[in-house]
CSV table of N, CA, C and O in Angstrom, one decimal:
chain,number,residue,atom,x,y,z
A,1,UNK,N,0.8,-1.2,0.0
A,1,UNK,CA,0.0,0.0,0.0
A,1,UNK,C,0.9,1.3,0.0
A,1,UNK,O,0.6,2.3,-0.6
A,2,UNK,N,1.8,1.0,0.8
A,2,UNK,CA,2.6,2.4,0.8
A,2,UNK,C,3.0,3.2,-0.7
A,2,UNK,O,2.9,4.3,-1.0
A,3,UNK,N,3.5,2.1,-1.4
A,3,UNK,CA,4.0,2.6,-2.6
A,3,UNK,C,3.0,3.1,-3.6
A,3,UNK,O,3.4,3.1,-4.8
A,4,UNK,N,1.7,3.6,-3.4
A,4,UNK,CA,0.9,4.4,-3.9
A,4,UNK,C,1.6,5.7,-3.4
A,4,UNK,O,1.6,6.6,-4.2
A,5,UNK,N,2.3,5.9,-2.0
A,5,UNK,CA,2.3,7.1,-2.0
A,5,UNK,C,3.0,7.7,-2.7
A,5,UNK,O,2.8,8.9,-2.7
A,6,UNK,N,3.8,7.3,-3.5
A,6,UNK,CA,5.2,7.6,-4.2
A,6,UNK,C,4.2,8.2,-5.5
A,6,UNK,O,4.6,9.2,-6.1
A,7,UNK,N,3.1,7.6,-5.8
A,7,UNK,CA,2.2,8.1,-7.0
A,7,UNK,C,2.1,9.4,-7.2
A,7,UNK,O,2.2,9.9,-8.3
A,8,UNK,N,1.7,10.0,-5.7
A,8,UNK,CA,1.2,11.6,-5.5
A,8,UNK,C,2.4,12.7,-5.7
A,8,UNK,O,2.1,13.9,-5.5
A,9,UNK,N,3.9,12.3,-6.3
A,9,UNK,CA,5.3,13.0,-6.7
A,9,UNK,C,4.3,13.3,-8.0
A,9,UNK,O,4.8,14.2,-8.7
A,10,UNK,N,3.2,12.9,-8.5
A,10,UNK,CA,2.9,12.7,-10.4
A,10,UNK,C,2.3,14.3,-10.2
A,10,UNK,O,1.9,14.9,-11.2
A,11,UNK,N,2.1,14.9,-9.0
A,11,UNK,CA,1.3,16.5,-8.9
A,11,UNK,C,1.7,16.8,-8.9
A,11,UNK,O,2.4,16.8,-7.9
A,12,UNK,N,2.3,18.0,-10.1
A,12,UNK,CA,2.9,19.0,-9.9
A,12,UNK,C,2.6,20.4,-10.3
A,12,UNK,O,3.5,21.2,-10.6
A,13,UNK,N,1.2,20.5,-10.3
A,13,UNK,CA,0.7,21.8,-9.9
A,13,UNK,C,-0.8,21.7,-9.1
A,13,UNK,O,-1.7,21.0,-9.5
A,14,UNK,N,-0.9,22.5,-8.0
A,14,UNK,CA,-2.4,22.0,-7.5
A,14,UNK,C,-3.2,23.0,-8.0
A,14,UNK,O,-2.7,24.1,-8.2
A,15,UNK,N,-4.7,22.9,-8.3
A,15,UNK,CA,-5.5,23.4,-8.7
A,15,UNK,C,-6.9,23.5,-8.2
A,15,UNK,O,-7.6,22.5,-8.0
A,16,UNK,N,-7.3,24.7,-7.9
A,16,UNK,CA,-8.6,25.0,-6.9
A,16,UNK,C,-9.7,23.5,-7.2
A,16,UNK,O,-10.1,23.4,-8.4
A,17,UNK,N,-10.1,22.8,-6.6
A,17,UNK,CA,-11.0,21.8,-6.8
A,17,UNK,C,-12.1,21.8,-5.7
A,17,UNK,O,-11.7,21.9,-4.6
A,18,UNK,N,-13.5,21.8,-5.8
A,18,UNK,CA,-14.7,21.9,-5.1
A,18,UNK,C,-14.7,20.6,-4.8
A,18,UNK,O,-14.5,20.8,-3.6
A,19,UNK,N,-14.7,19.0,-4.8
A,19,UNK,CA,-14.4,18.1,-4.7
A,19,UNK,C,-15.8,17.9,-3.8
A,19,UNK,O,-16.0,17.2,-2.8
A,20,UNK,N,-16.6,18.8,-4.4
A,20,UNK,CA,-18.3,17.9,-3.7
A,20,UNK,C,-19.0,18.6,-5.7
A,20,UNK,O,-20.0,19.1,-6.0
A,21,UNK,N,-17.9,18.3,-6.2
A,21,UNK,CA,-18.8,19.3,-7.3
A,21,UNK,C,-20.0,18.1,-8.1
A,21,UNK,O,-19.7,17.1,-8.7
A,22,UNK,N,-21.1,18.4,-8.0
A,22,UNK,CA,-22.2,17.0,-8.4
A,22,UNK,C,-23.4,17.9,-8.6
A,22,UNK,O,-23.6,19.0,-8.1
A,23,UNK,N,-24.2,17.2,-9.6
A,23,UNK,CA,-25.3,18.1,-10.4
A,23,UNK,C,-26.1,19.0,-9.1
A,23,UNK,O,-26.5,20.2,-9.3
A,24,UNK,N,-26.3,18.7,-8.3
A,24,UNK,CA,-26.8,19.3,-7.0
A,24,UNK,C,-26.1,20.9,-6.6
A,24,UNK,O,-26.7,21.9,-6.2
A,25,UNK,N,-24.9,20.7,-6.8
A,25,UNK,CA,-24.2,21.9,-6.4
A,25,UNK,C,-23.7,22.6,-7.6
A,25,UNK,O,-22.5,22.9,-7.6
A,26,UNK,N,-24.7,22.7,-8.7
A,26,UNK,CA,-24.4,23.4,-10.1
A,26,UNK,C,-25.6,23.9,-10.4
A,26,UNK,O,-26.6,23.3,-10.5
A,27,UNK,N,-25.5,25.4,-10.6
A,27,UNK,CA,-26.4,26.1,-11.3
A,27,UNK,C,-26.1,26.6,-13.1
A,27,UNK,O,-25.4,27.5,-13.6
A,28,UNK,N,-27.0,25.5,-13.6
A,28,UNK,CA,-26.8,25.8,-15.2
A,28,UNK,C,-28.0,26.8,-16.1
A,28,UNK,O,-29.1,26.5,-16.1
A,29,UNK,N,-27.6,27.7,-16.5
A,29,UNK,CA,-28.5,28.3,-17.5
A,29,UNK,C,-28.0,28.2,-19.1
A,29,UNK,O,-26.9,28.6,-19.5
A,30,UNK,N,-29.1,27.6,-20.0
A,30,UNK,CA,-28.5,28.0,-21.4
A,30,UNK,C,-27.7,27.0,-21.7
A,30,UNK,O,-27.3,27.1,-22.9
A,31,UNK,N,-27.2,26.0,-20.9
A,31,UNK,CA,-26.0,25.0,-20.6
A,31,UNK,C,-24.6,25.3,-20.3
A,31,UNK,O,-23.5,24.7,-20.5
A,32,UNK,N,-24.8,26.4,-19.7
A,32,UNK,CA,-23.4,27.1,-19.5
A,32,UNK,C,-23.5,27.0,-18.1
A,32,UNK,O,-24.7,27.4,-17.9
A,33,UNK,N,-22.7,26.7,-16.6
A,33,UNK,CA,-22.1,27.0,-15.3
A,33,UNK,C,-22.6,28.3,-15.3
A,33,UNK,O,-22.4,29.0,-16.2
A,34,UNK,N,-23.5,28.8,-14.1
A,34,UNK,CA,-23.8,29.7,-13.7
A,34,UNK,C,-23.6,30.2,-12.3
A,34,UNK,O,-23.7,31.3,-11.9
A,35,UNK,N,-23.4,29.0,-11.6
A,35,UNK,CA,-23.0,29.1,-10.4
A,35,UNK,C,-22.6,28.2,-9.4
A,35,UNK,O,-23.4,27.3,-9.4
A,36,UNK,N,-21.7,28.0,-8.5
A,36,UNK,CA,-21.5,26.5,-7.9
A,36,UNK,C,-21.6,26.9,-6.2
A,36,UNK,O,-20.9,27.8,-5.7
A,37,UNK,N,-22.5,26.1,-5.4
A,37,UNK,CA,-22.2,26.3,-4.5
A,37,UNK,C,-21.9,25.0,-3.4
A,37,UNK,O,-22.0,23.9,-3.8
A,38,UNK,N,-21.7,25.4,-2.0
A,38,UNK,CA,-20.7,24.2,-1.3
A,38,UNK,C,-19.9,24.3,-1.3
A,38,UNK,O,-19.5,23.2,-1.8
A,39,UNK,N,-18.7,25.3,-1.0
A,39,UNK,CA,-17.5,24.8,-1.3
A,39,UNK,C,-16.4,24.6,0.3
A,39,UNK,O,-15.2,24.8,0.6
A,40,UNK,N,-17.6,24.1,1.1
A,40,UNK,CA,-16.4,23.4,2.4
A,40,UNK,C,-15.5,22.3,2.3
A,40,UNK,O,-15.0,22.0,3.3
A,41,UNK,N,-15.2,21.8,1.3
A,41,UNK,CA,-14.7,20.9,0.5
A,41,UNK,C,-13.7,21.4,-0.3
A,41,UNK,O,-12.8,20.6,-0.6
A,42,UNK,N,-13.8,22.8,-0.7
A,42,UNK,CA,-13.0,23.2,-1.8
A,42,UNK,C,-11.5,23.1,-1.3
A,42,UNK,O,-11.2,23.5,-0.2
A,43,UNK,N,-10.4,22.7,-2.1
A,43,UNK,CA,-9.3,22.8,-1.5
A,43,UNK,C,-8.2,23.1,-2.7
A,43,UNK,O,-8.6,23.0,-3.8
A,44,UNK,N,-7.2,23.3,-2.5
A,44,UNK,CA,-6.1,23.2,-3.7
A,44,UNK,C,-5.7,21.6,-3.3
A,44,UNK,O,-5.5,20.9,-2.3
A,45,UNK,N,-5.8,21.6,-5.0
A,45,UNK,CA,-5.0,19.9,-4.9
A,45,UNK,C,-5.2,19.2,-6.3
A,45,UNK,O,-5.6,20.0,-7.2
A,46,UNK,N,-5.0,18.3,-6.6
A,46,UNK,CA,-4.9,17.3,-7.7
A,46,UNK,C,-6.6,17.2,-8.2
A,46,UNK,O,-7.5,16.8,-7.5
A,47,UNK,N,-6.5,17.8,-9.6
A,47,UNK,CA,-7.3,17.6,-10.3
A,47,UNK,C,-8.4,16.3,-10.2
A,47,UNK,O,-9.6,16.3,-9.8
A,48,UNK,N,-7.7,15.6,-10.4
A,48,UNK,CA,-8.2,13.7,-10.1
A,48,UNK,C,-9.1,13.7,-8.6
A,48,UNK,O,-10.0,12.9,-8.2
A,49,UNK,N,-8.8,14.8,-8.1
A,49,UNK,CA,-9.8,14.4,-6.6
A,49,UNK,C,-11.1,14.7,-7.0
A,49,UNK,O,-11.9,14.3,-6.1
A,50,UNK,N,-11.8,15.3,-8.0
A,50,UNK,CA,-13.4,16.1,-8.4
A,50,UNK,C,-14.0,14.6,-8.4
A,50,UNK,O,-13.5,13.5,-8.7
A,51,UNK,N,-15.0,15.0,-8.0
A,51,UNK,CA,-15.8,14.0,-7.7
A,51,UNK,C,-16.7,13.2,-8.9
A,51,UNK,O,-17.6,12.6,-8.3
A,52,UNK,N,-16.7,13.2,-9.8
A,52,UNK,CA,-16.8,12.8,-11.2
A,52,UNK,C,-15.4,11.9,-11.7
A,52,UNK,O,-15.2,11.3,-12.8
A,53,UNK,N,-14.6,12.0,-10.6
A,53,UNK,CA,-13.6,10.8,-10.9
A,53,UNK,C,-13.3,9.7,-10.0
A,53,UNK,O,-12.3,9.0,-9.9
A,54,UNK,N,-14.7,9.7,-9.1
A,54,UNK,CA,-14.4,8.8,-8.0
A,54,UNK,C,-15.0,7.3,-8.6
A,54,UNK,O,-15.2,6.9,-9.8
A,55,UNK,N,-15.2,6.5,-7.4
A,55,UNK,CA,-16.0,5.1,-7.4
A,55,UNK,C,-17.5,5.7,-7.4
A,55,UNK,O,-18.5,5.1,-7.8
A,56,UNK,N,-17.5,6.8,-7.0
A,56,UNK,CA,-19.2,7.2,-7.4
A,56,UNK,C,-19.9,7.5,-8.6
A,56,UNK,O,-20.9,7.1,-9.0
A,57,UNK,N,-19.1,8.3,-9.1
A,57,UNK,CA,-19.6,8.8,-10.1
A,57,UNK,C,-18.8,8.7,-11.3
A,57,UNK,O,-19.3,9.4,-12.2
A,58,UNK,N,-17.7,8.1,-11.6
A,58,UNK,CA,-17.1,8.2,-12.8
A,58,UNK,C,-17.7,8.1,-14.0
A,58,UNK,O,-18.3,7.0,-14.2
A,59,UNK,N,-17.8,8.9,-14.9
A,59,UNK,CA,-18.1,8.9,-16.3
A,59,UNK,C,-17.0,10.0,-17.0
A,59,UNK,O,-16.2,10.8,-16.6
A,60,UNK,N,-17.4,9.2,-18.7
A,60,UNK,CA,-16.5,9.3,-20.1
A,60,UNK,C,-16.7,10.8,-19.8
A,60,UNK,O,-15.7,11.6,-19.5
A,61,UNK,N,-17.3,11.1,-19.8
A,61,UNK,CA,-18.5,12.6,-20.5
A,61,UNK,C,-17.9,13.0,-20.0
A,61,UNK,O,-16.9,13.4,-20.5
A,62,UNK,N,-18.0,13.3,-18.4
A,62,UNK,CA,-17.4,14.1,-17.7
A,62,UNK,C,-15.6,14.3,-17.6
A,62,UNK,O,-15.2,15.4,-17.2
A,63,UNK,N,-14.2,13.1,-18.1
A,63,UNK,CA,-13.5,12.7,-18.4
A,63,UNK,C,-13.3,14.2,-19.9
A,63,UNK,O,-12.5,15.2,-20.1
A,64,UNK,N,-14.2,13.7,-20.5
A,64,UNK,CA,-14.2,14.5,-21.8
A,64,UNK,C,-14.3,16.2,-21.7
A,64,UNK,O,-13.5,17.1,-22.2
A,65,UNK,N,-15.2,16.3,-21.1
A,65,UNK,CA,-15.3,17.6,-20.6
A,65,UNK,C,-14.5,18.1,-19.8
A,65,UNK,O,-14.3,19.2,-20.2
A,66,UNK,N,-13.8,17.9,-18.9
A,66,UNK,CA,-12.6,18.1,-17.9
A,66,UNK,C,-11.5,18.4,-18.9
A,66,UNK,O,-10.8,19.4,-18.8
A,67,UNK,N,-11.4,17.6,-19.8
A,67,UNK,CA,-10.1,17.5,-20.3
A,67,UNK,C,-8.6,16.2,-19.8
A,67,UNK,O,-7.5,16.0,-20.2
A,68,UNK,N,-9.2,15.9,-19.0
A,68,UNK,CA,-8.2,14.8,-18.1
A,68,UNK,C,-9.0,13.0,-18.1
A,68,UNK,O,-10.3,12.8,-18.2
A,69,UNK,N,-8.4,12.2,-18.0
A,69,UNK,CA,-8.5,10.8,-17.8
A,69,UNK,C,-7.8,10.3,-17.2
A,69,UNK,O,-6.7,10.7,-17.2
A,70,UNK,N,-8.0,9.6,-16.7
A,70,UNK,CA,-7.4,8.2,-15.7
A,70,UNK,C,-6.7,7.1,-16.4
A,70,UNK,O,-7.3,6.0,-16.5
A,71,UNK,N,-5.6,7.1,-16.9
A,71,UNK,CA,-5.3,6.2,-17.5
A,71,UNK,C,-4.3,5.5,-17.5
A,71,UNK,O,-4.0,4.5,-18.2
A,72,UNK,N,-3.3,6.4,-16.1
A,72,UNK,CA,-2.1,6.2,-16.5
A,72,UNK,C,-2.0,4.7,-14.9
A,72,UNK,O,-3.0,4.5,-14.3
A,73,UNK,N,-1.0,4.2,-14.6
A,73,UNK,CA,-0.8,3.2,-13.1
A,73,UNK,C,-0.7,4.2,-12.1
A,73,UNK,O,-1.3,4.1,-11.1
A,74,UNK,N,0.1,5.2,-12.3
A,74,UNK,CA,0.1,6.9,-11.2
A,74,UNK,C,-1.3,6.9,-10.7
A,74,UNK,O,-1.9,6.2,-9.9
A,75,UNK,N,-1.8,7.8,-11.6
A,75,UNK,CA,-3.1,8.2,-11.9
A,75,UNK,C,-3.9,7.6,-10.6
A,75,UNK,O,-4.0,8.0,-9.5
A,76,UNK,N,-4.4,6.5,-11.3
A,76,UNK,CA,-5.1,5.3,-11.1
A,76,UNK,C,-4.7,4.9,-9.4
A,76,UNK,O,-5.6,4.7,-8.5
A,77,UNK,N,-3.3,4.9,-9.1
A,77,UNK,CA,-3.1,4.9,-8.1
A,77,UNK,C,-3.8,6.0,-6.9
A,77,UNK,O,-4.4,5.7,-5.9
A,78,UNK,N,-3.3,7.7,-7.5
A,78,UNK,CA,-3.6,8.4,-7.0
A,78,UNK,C,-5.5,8.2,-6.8
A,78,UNK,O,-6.0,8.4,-5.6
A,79,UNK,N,-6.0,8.1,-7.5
A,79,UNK,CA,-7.4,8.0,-7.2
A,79,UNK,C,-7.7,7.0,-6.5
A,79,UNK,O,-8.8,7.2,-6.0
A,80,UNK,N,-7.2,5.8,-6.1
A,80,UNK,CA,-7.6,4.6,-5.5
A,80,UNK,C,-7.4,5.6,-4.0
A,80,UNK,O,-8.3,5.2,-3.2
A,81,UNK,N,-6.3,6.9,-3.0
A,81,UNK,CA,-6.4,7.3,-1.9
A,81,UNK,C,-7.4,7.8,-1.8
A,81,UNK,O,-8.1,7.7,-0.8
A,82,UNK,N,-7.9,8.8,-3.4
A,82,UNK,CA,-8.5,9.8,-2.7
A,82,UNK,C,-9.8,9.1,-2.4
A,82,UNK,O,-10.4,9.6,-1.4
A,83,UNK,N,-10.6,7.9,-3.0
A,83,UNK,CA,-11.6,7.4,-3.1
A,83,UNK,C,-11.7,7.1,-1.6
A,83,UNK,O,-12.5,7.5,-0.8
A,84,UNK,N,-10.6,6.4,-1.3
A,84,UNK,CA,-10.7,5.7,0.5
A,84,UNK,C,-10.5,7.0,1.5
A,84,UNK,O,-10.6,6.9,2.7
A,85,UNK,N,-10.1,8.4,0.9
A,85,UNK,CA,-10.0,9.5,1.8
A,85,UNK,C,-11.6,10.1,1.5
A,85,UNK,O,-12.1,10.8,2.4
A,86,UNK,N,-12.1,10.0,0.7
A,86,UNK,CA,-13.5,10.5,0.6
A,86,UNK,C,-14.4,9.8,1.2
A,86,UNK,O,-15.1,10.5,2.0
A,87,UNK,N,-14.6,8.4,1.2
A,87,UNK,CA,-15.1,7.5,2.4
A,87,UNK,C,-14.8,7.7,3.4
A,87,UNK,O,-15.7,8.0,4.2
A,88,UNK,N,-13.5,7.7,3.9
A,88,UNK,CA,-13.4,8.0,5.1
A,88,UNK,C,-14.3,9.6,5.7
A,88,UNK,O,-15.0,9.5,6.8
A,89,UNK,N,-14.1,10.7,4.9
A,89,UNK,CA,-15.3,11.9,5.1
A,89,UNK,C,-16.5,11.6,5.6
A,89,UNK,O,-16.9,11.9,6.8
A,90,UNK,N,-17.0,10.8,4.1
A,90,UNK,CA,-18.4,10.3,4.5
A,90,UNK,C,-18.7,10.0,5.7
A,90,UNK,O,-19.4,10.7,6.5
A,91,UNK,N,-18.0,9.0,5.9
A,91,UNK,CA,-18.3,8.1,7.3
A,91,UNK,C,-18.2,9.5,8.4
A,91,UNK,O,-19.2,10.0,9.0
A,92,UNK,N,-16.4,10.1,8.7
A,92,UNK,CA,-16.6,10.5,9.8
A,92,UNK,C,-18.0,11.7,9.7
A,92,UNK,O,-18.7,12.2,10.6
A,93,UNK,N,-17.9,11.8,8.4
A,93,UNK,CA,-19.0,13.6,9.1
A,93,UNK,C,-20.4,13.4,9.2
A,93,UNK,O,-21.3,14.3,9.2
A,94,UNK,N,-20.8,11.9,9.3
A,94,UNK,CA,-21.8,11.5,10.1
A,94,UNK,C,-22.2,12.0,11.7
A,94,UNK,O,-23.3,12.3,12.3
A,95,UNK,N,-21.0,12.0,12.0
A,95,UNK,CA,-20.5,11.8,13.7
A,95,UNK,C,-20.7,13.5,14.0
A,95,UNK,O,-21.7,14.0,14.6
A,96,UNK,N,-19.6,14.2,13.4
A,96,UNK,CA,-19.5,15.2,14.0
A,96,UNK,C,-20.2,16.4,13.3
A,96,UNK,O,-20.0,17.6,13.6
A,97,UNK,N,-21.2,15.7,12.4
A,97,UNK,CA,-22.5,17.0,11.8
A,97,UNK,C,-23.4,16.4,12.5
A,97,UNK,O,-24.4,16.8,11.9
A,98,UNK,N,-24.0,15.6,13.4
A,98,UNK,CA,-24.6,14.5,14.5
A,98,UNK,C,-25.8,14.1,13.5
A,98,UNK,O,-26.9,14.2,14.0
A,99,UNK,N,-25.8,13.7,12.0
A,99,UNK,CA,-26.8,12.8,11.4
A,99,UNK,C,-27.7,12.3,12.4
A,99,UNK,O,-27.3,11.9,13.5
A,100,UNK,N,-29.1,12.4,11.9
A,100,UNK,CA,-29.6,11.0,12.5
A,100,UNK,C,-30.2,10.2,11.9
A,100,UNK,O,-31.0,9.3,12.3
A,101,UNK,N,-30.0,10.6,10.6
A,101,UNK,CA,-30.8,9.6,9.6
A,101,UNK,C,-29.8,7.8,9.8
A,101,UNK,O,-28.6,7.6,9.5
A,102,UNK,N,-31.0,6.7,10.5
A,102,UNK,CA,-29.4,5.8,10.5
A,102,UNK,C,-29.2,5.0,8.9
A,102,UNK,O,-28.1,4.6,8.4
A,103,UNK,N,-30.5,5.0,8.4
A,103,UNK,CA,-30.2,4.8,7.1
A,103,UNK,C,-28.8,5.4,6.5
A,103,UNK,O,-27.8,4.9,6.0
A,104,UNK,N,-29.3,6.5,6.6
A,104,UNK,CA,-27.4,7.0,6.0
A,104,UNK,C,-26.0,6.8,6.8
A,104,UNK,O,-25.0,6.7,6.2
A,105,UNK,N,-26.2,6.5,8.0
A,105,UNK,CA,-25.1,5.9,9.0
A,105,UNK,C,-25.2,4.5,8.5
A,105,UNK,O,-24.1,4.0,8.5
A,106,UNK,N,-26.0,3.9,8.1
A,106,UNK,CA,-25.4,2.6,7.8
A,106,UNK,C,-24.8,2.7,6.4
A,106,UNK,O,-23.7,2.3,6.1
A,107,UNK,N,-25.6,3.4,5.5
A,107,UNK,CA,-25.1,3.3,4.2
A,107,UNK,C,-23.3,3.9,4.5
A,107,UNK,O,-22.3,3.2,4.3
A,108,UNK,N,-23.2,4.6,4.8
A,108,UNK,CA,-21.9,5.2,5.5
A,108,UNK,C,-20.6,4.6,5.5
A,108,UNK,O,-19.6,4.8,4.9
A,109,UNK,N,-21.3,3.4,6.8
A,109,UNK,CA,-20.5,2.4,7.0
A,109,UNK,C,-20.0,1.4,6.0
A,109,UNK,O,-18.8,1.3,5.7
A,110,UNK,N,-21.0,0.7,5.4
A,110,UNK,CA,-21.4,-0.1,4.8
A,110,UNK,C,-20.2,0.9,3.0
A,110,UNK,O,-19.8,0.3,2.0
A,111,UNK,N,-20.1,1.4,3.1
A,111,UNK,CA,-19.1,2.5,2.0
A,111,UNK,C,-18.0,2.4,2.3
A,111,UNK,O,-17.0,2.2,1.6
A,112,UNK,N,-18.1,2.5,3.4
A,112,UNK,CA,-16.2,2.7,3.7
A,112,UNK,C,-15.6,1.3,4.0
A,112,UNK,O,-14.3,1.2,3.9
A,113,UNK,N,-16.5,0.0,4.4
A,113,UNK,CA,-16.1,-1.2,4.6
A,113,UNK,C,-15.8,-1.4,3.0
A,113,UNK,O,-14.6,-1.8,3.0
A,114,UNK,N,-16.1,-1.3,1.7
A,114,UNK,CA,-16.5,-1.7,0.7
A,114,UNK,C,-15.1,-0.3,0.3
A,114,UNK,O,-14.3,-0.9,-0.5
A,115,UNK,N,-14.8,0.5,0.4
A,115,UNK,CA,-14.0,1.1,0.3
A,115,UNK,C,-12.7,0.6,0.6
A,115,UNK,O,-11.8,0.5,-0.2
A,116,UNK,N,-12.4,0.2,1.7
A,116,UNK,CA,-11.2,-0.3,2.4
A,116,UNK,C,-10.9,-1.3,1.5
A,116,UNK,O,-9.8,-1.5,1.1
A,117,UNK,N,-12.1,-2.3,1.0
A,117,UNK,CA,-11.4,-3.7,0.5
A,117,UNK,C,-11.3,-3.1,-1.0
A,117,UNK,O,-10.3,-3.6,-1.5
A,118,UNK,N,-11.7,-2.4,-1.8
A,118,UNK,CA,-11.4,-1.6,-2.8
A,118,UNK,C,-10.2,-1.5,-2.8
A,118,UNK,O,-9.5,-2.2,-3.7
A,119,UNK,N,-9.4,-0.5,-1.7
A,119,UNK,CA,-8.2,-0.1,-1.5
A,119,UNK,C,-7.5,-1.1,-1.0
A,119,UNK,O,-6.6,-1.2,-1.8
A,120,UNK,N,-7.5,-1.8,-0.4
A,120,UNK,CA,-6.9,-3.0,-0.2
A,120,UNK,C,-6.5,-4.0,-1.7
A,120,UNK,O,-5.4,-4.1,-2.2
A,121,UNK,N,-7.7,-4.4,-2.2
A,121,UNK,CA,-7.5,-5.7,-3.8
A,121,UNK,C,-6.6,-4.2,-4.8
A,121,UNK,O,-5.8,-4.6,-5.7
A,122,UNK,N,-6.7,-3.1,-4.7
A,122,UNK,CA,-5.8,-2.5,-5.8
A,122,UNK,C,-4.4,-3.0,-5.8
A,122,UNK,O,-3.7,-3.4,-4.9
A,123,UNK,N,-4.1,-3.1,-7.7
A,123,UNK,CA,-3.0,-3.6,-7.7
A,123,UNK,C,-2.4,-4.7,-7.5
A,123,UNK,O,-1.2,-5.0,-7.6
A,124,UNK,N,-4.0,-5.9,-7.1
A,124,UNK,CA,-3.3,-6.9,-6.9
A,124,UNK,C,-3.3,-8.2,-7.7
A,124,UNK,O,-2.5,-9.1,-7.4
């Protein structure tokens, strides 16, 4: 596992990323970006973290539109942290936004177990 980290040397410039960015937190007019909001999430960092390149949501379209893909063993590597650092989110800001939906506490859980072995079988 460690030697994924050696992946994240492949960044070498960070770039403003919203990294909750999903049709929800997009205001479109005309089909043009009109407005984005949520950005407690927003961070400088590796492109590859937007959430349109996770285990959730990956699609071509969006790939195409970005201008970036996932293709390289780097890459690929790098996205296999961020996916298990986004789960890990999930789960904890259950706790400390005090949810009480437990449906979403289990789905939660139930994400990040499924996440770990994700991260775990990479590469193997």
């Amino acid at each position: 596992m460690r030697e994924r980290f050696g992946s994240l040397q492949g960044v070498r410039e960070a770039r403003l990323i919203h990294w909750d960015l999903w049709d929800g937190n997009l205001f479109v007019e005309d089909r043009k970006i009109t407005g984005i909001i949520d950005f407690e999430r927003a961070l400088w960092g590796d492109p590859l973290m937007e959430y349109y390149f996770s285990h959730f949501a990956r699609t071509s379209s969006f790939e195409e539109g970005y201008g970036l893909s996932i293709c390289t063993d780097s890459q690929r590597a790098r996205r296999s942290l961020y996916d298990l650092y986004f789960d890990l989110v999930v789960y904890i800001e259950c706790f400390y936004r005090q949810y009480e939906n437990r449906e979403h506490i289990r789905w939660a859980t139930e994400n990040l177990k499924r996440g770990w072995e994700r991260f775990v079988a990479f590469g193997e």
